[in-house]
Structures are given as C-alpha cells and as structure tokens.
mmCIF file of C-alpha atoms in Angstrom:
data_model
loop_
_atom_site.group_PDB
_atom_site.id
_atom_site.type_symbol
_atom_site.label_atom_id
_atom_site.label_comp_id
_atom_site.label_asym_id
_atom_site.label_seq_id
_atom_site.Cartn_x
_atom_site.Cartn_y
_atom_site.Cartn_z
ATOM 1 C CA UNK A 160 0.000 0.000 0.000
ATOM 2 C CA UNK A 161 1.277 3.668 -0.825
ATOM 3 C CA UNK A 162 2.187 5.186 2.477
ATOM 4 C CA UNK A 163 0.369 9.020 3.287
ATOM 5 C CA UNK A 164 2.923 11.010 1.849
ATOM 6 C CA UNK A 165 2.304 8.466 -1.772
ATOM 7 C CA UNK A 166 -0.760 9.576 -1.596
ATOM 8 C CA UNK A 167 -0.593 12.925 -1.480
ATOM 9 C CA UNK A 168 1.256 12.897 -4.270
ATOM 10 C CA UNK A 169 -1.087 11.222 -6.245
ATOM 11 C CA UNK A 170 -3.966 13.295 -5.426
ATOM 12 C CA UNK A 171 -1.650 16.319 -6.454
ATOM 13 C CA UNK A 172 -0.858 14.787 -9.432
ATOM 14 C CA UNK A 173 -4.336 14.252 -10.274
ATOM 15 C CA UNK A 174 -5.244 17.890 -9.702
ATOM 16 C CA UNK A 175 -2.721 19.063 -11.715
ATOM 17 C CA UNK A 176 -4.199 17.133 -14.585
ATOM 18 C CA UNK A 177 -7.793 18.535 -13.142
ATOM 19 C CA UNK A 178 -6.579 22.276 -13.542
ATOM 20 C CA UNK A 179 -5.085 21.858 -17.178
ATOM 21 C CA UNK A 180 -8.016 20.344 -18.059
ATOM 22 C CA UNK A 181 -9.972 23.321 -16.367
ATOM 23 C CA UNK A 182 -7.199 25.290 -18.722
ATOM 24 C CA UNK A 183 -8.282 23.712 -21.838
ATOM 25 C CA UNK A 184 -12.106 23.891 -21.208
ATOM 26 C CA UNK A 185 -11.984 27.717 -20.451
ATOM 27 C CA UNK A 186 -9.172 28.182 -23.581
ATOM 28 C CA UNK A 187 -7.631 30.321 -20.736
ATOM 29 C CA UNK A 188 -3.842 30.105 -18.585
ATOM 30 C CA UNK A 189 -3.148 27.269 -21.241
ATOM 31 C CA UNK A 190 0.620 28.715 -20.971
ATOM 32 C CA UNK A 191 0.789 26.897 -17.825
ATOM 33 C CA UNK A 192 -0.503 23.455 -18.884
ATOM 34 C CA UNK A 193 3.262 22.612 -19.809
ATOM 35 C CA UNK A 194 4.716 22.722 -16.217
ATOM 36 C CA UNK A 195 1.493 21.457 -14.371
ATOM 37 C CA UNK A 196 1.836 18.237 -17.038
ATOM 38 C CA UNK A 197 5.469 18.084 -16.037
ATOM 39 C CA UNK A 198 5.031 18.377 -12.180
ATOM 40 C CA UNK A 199 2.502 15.682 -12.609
ATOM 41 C CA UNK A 200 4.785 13.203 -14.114
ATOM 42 C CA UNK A 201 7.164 13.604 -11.801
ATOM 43 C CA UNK A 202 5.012 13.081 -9.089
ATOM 44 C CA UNK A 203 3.666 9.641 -10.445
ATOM 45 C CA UNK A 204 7.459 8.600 -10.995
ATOM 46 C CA UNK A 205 8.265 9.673 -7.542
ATOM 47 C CA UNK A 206 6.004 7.082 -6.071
ATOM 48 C CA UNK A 207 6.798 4.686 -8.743
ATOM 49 C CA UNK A 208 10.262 4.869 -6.798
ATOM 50 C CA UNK A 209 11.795 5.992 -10.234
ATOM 51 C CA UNK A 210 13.493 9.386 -10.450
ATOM 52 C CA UNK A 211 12.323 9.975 -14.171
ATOM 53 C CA UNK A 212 11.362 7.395 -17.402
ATOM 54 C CA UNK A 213 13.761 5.997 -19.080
ATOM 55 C CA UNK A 214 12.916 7.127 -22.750
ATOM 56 C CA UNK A 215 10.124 9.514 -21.744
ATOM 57 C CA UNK A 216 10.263 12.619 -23.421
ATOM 58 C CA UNK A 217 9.033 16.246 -21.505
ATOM 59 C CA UNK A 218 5.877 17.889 -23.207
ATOM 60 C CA UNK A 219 6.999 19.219 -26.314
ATOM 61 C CA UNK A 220 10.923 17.630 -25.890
ATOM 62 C CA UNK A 221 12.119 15.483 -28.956
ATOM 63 C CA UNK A 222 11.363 11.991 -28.798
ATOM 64 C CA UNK A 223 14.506 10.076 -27.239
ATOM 65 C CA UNK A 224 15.867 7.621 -29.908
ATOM 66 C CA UNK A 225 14.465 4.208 -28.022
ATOM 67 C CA UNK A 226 10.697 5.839 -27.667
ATOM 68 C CA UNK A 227 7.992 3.775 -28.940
ATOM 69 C CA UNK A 228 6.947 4.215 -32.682
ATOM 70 C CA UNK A 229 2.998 4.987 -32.858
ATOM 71 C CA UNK A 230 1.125 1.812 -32.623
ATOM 72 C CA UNK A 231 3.746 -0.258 -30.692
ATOM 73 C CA UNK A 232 3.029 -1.428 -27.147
ATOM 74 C CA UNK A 233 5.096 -0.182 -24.128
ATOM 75 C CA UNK A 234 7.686 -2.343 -22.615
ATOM 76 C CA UNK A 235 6.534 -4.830 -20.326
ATOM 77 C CA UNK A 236 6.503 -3.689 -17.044
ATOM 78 C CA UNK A 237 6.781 0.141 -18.094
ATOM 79 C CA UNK A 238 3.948 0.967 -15.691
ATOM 80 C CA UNK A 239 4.557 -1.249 -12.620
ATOM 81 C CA UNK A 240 5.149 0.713 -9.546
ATOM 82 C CA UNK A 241 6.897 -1.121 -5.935
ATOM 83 C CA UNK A 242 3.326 -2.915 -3.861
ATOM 84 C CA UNK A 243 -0.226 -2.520 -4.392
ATOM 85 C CA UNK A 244 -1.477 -3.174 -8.126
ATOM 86 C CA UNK A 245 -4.009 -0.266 -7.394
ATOM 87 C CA UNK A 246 -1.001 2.516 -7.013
ATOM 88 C CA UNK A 247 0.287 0.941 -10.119
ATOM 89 C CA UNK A 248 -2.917 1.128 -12.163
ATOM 90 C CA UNK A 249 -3.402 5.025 -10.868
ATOM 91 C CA UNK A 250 0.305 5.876 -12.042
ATOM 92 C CA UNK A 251 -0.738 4.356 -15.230
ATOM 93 C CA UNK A 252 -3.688 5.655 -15.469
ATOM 94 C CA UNK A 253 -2.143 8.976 -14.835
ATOM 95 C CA UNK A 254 0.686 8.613 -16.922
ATOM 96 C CA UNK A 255 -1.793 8.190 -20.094
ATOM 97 C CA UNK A 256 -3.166 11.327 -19.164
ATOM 98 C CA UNK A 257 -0.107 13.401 -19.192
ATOM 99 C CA UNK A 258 0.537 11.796 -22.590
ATOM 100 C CA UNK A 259 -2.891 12.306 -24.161
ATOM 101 C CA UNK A 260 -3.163 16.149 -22.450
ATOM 102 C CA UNK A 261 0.780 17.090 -23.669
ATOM 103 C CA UNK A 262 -0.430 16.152 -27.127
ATOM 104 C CA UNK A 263 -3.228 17.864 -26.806
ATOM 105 C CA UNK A 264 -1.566 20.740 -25.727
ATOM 106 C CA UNK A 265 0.315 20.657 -29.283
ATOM 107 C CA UNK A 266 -2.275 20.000 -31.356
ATOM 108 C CA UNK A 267 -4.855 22.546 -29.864
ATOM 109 C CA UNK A 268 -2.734 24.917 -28.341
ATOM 110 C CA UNK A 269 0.552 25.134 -29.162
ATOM 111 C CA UNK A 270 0.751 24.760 -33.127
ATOM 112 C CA UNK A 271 -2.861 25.681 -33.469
ATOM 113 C CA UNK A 272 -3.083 22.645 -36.129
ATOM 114 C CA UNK A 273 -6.973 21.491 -35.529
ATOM 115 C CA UNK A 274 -10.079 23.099 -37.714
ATOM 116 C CA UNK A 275 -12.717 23.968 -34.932
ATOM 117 C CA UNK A 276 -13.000 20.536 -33.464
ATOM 118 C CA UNK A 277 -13.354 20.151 -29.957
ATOM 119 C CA UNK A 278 -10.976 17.445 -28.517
ATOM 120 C CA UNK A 279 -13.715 16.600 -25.456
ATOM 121 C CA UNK A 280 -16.129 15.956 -27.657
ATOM 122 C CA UNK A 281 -15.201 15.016 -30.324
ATOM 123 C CA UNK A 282 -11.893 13.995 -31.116
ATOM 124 C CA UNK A 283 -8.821 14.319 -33.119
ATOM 125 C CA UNK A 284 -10.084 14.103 -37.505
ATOM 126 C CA UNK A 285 -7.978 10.951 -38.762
ATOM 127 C CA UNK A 286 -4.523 11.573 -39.958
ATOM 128 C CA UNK A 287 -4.552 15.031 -39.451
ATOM 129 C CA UNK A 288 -1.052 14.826 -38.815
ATOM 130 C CA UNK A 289 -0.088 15.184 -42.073
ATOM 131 C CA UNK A 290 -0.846 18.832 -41.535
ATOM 132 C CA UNK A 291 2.312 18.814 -38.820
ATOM 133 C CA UNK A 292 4.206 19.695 -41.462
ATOM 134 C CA UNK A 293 7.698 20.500 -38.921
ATOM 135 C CA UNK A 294 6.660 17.279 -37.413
ATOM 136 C CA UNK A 295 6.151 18.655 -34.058
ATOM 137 C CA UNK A 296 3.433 16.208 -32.776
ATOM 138 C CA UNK A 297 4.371 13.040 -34.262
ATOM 139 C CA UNK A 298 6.897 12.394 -30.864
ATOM 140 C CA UNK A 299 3.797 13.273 -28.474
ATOM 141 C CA UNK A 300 1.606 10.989 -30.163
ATOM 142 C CA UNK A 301 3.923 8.083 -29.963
ATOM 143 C CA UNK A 302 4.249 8.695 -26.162
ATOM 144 C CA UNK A 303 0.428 9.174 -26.290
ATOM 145 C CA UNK A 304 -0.389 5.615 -27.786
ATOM 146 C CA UNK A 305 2.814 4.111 -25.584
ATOM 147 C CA UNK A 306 1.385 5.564 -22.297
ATOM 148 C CA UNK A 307 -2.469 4.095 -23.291
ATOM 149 C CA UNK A 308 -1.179 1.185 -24.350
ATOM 150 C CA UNK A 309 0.827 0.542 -21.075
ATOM 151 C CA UNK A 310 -2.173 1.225 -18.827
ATOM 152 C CA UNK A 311 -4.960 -0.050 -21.133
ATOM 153 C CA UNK A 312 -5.371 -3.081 -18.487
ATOM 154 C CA UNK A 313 -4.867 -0.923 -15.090
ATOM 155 C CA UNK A 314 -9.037 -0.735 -14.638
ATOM 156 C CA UNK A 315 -10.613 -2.958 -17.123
ATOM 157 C CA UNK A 316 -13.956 -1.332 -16.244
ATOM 158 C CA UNK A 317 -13.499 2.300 -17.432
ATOM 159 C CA UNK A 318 -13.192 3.920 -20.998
ATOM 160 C CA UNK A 319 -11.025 6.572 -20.162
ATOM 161 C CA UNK A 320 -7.976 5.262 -20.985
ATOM 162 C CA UNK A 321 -9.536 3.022 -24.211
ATOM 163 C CA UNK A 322 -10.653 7.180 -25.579
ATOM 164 C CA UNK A 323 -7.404 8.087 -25.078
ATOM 165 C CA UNK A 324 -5.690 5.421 -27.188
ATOM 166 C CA UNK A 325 -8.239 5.866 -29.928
ATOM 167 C CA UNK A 326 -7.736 10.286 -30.384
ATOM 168 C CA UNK A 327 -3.511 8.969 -30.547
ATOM 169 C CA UNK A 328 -4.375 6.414 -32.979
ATOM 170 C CA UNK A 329 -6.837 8.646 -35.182
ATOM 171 C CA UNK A 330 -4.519 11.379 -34.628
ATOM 172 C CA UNK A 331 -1.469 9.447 -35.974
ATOM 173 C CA UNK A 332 -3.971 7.881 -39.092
ATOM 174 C CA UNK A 333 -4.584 4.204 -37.711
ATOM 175 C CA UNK A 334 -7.838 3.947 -38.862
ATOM 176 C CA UNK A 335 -8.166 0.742 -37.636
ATOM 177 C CA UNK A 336 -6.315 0.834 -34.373
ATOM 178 C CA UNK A 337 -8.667 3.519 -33.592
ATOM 179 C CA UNK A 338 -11.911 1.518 -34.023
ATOM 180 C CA UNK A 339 -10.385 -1.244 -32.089
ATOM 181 C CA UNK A 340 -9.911 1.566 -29.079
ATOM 182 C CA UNK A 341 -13.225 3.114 -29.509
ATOM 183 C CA UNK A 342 -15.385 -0.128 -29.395
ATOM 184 C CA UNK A 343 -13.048 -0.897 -26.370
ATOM 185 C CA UNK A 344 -14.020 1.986 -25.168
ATOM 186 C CA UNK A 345 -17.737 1.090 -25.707
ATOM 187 C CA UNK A 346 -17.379 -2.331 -24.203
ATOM 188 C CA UNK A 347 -16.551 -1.024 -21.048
ATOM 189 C CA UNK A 348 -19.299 1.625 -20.813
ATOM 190 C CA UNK A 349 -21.901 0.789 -23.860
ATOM 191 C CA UNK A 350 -23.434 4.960 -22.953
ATOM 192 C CA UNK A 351 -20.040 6.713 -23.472
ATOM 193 C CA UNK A 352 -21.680 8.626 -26.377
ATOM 194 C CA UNK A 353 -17.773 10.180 -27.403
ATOM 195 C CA UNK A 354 -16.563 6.927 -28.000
ATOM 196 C CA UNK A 355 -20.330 6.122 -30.373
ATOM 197 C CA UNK A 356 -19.467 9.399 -32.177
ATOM 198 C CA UNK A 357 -15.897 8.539 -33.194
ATOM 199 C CA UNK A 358 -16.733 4.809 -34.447
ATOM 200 C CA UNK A 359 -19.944 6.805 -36.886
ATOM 201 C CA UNK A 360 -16.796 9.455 -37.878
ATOM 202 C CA UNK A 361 -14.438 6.462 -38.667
ATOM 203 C CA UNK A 362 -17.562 5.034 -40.654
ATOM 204 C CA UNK A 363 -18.517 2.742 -38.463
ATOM 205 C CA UNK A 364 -21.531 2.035 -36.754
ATOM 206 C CA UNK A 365 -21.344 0.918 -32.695
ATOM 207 C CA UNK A 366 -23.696 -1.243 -31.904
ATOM 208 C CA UNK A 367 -27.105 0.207 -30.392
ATOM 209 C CA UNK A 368 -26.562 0.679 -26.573
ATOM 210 C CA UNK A 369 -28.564 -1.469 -24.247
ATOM 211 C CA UNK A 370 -31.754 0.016 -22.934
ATOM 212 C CA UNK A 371 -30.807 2.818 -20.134
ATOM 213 C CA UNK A 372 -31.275 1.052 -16.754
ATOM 214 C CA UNK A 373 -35.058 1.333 -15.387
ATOM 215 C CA UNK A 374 -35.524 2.304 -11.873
ATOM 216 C CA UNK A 375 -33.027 2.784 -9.715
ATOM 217 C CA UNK A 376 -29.129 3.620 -10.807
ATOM 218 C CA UNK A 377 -26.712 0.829 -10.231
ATOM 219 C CA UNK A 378 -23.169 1.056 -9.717
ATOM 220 C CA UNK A 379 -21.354 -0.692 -12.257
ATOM 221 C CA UNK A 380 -17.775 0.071 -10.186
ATOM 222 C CA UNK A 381 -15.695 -1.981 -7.890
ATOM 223 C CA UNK A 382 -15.210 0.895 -5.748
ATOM 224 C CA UNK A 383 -17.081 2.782 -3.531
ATOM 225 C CA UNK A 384 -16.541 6.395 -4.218
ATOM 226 C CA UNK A 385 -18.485 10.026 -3.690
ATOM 227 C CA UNK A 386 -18.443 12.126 -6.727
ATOM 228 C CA UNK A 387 -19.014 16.028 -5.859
ATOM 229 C CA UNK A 388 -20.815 17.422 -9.410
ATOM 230 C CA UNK A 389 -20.194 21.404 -8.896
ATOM 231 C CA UNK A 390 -21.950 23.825 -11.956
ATOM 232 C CA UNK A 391 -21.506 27.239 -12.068
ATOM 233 C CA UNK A 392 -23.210 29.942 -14.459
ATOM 234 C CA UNK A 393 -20.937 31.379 -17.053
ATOM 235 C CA UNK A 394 -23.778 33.034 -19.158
ATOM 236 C CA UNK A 395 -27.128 33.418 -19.338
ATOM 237 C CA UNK A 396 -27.210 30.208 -21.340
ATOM 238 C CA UNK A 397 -23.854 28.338 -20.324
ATOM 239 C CA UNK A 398 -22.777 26.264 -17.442
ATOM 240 C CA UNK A 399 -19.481 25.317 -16.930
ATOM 241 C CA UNK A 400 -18.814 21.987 -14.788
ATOM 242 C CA UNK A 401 -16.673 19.992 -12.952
ATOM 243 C CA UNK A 402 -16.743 16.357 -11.345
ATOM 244 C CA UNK A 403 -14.737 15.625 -8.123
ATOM 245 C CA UNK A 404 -14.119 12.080 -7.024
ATOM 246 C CA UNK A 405 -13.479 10.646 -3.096
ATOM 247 C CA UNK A 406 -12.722 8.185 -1.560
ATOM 248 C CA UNK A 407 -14.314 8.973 1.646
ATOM 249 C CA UNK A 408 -17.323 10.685 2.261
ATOM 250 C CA UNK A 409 -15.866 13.659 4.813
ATOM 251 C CA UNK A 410 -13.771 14.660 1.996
ATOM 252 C CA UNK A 411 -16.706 15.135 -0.200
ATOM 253 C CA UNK A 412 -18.602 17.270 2.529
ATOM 254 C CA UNK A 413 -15.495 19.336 3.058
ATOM 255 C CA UNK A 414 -14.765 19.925 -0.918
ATOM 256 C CA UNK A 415 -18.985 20.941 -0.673
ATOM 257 C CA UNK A 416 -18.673 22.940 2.085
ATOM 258 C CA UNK A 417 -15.624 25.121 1.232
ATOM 259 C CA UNK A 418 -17.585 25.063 -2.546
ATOM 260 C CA UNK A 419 -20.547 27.346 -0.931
ATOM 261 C CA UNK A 420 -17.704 29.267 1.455
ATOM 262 C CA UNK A 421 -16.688 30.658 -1.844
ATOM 263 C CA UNK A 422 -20.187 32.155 -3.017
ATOM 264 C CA UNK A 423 -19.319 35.364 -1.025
ATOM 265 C CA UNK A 424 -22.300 38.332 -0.803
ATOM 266 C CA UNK A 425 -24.570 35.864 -3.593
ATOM 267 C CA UNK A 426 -27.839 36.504 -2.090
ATOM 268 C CA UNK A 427 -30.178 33.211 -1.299
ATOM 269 C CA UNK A 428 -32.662 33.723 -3.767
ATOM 270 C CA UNK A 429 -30.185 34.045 -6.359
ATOM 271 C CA UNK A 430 -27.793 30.675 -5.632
ATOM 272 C CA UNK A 431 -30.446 28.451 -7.036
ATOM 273 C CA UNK A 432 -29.416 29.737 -10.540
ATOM 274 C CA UNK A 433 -25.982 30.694 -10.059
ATOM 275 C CA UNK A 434 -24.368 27.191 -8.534
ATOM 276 C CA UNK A 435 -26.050 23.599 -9.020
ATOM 277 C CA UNK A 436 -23.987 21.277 -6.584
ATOM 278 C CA UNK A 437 -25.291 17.546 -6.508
ATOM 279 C CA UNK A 438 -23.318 14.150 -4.482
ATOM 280 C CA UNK A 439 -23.365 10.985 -5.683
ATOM 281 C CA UNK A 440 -22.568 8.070 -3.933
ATOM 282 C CA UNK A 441 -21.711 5.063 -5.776
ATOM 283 C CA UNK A 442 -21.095 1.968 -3.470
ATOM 284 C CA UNK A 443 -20.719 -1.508 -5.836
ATOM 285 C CA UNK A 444 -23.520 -3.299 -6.924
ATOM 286 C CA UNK A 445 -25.470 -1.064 -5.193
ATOM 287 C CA UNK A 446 -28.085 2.481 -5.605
ATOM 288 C CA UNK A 447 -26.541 5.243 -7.005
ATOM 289 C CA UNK A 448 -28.187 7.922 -4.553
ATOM 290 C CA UNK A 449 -28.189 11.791 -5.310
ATOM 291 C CA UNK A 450 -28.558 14.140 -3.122
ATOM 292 C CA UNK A 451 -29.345 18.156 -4.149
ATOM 293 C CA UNK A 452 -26.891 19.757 -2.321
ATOM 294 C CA UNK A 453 -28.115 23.374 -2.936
ATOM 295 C CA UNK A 454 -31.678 22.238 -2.102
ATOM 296 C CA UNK A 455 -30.413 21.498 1.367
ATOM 297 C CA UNK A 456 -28.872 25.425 2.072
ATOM 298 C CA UNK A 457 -31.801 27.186 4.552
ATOM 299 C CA UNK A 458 -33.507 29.799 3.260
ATOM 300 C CA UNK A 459 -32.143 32.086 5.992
ATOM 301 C CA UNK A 460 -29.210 34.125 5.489
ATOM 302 C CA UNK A 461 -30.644 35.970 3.161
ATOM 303 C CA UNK A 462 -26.609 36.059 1.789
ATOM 304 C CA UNK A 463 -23.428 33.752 1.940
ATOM 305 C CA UNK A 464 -21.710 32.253 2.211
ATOM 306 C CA UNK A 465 -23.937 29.119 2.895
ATOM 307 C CA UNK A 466 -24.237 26.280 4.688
ATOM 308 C CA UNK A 467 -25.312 22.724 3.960
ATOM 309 C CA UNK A 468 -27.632 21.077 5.732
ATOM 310 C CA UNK A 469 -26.033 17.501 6.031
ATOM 311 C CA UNK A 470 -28.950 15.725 8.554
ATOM 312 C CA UNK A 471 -30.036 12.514 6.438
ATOM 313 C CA UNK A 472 -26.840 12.134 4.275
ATOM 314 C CA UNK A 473 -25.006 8.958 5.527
ATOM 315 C CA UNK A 474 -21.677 10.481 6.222
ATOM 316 C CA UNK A 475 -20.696 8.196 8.643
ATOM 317 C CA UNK A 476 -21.288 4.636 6.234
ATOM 318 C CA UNK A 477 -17.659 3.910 4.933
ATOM 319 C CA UNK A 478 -17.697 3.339 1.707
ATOM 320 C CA UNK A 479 -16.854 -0.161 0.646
ATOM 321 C CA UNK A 480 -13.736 -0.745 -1.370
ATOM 322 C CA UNK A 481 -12.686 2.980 -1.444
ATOM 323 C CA UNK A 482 -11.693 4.200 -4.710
ATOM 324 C CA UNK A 483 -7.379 4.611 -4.667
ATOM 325 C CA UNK A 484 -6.367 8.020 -3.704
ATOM 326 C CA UNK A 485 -5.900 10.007 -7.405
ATOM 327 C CA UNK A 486 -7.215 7.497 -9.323
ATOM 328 C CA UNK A 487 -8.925 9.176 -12.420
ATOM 329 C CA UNK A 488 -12.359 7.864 -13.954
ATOM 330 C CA UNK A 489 -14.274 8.318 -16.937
ATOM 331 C CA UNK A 490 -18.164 8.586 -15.755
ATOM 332 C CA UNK A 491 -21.493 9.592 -17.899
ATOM 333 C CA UNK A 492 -19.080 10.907 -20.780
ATOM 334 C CA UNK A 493 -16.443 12.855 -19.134
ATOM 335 C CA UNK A 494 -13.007 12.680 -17.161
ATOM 336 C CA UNK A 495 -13.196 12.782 -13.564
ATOM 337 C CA UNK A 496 -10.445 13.676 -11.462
ATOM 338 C CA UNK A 497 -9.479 13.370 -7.582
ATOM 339 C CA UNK A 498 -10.753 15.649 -5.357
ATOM 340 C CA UNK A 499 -7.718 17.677 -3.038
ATOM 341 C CA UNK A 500 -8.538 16.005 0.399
ATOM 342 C CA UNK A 501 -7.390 12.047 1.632
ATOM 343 C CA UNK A 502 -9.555 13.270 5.070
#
C-alpha cells in the first residue's frame, strides 16, 4: 500500500491534470498546462520509486531515440510501480493522461493545427497529422499511444484510458487501431456517447446501446466512491462543470462545504441559478443515490456564504472498497479527477 505522503502525491498529481483540463475547457492560462503536465509526471514517478522514465520525453521535448513508434506497445513492465497493483494502475492511469493532455496541448494549443474541433467531444479528424508539417506532434503521439497502451489493463472497467488510445491512434492515421480503441471503449461503458461518435466518424456504426437502466441507478464500479458534481453559471445560457471524485465521504462534505464558502455576498434567492452542486454516492452493486446539495442550504441568510444542511446524508457509512487516492475515472461521458482532500 502507498504510504500518506504516496498519496498525497497522487492526489496532487491528479489535480494538476484537473486544472489543465480546467485550462483547456476555459481556452484560458493554457501557458501553464506545460509545467502542471510536467510536475505531474514527476510526481507519479516519484512514487513509482523511479526518479524519471527511461525514454520519456518532456511535453513538447524530442522523442529520445528508443521511444515507442505509434502503434507499438510499451515495454513490459513500463507501468509497474513497488506494492499494491491499485497505485500501479493510478500511475498508469495517470501517466496516459499526461501523454494524451501534452499532445493535446500541441495539437490545440501550441501549433494551433486542428479546424474547430473540440478534442472533449469530439476527437482528433484521422490523420490530421499530415498537416504537422515540422513534425512537431508526431513524438507526443507516440508517447500518447505508448502511455495508453501501457495502462490499457490498469481498470478494465473504465473507458477513459480506451478514448485516449483511440484520439492517438486517429490522430497518428490508424484507422483501424482507432476503431479497435473506440469499441473498447464502448465495451466497457456501452453509454459513453464520445466513443459512439468517433466509431460513426471512422464510418462505423457501434452497436445500439442497451436500454438505459429502469428504476433505480446501479453502480457498475468496484469501488465505492463520492463524486461532488459542482456547476456554475458562465452566461445566461452556459454552465461550466466539474466532477470531483473521493474516496471517503468527509472529503466530499469538506470539498462541498468550502464550494458554498466561496459564493461570497450571492444573495439566497439568487444561488439556485448561479451554482447547481449535486453528491453521488456510488457503493458496488449497489443504488446510485443523489442528493441536491443546494436544495439542502436554509432559506435564511438571506446572503453567503452558505451552509449545507447535512442531517439525512449517511456520512458516517464507509464506503466499501474505497476508490485509490488520485485514481482518475471516466463517468457519464467525461473525465473525472481526484478531489484535493485524503480526510
């Protein structure tokens, strides 16, 4: 097991990937993406017990001469960290991330070489490298498909990592790696509508998805996890939102709370259509249950910040099989990423 100060530094990790993706979303402080993707890797090689990867390239470096070729598998072993297979699987996991958000950062960002797409979304087009005519991404996306590749097994249950293969592979022109990802992809989660859009783009179509569950939720997850679900108003038309995962259920009261500490001279009639905060608690083979956070703040003060009413929220049930400290997830179509407290 990863000792406290381990996981720390995964959590950190995973909020550094959290904020660049916050970066990306809001097209805003992308300048920074570079060093928060670089202080991330270091952290997940720190408690790999590795000072730095052998043949792992910085975002936006030169590939090193022994670095995968695109399509090729990582070395055996490449993501095995000292102990528990779960800190492994969340370096892995992690690792992929840095890859597929430094090549992101090129493609989008950096050399400006997309046309409108949305990588979220959407995707990469296929073999729009060819545009990269300096061949300044081709490096990134052999890291990219190395880095999925190596942690495509870490949690055979999500599609996160499956997605991220697939926008390398596309990226790079492997038509057919790329529908081998995507229905991956759709194997472990049969909803993720990203993954159905890329197979109909690559002229394929996914088969139909299941029937959506009746009744009550059920989670499909080994772990038992909270997941905070914070919106904010942007416009008069746009929300902008964000998914924090925990392991423990004080953690996810204590990201809540400090979330309404932060809505300042808002006045209560108001929050209802300024902030939508909801917690989910996933527990396996059990209920999803939901709770309205913002339906729970008393009508009196009339202004914030606010308080939570937490009477009739289980707080005090441990969660079975807590999800690993940083682990990332992919959940109803989008990345998820560790909340900042182990408490």
């Amino acid at each position: 097991m990863v000792d406290d100060d381990g996981g720390a530094r995964l959590v950190r990790a995973g909020q550094l990937l959290a904020d660049s993706w916050r970066r990306f979303w809001l097209d805003d402080g992308t300048e920074e993406i570079a060093d928060q993707l670089a202080e991330a890797g270091h952290l997940y090689d720190s408690v790999a017990g590795r000072p730095g990867r052998a043949g792992q390239a910085a975002p936006g470096d030169a590939a090193p001469a022994d670095a995968a070729a695109p399509g090729d598998a990582a070395a055996p072993g490449d993501a095995a960290a000292p102990g528990d297979a779960e800190v492994a699987a969340t370096i892995a996991i992690g690792r992929s991330t840095v890859a597929a958000f430094a090549l992101r950062l090129a493609v989008d960002v950096d050399h400006d070489l997309n046309s409108g797409w949305d990588w979220d979304d959407e995707g990469p087009p296929l073999g729009e490298m060819e545009w990269d005519e300096d061949g300044v991404t081709a490096a990134l996306a052999a890291q990219s498909v190395a880095a999925a590749r190596a942690a495509l097994d870490a949690d055979p249950d999500d599609p996160l990592v499956p997605l991220q293969l697939g926008h390398a592979l596309t990226w790079i022109g492997d038509r057919e790696g790329g529908i081998a990802a995507y229905e991956e992809a759709l194997r472990r989660d049969p909803w993720d509508e990203t993954a159905h859009e890329r197979l109909e783009r690559l002229e394929v179509t996914p088969a139909e998805p299941p029937p959506a569950e009746a009744g009550e939720r059920i989670s499909r997850r080994p772990y038992g996890f909270a997941v905070l679900r914070e919106q904010g108003r942007v416009s008069q038309s746009d929300w902008f939102e964000e998914r924090r995962l925990f392991g423990t259920l004080s953690a996810a009261r204590a990201d809540a709370d400090a979330c309404l500490r932060d809505t300042g001279d808002l006045e209560r009639e108001s929050l209802d259509g300024m902030v939508r905060l909801d917690l989910e608690i996933h527990r396996p083979g059990r209920p999803v249950t939901t709770y309205d956070l913002i339906a729970r703040v008393p009508d009196a003060p009339d202004t914030g910040p606010f308080a939570i009413d937490w009477s009739g929220i289980p707080l005090d049930e441990p969660l079975e099989s807590p999800l690993p400290a940083g682990r990332l997830l992919r959940l109803d179509d989008r990345a998820c990423f560790y909340g900042s407290s182990l408490a």
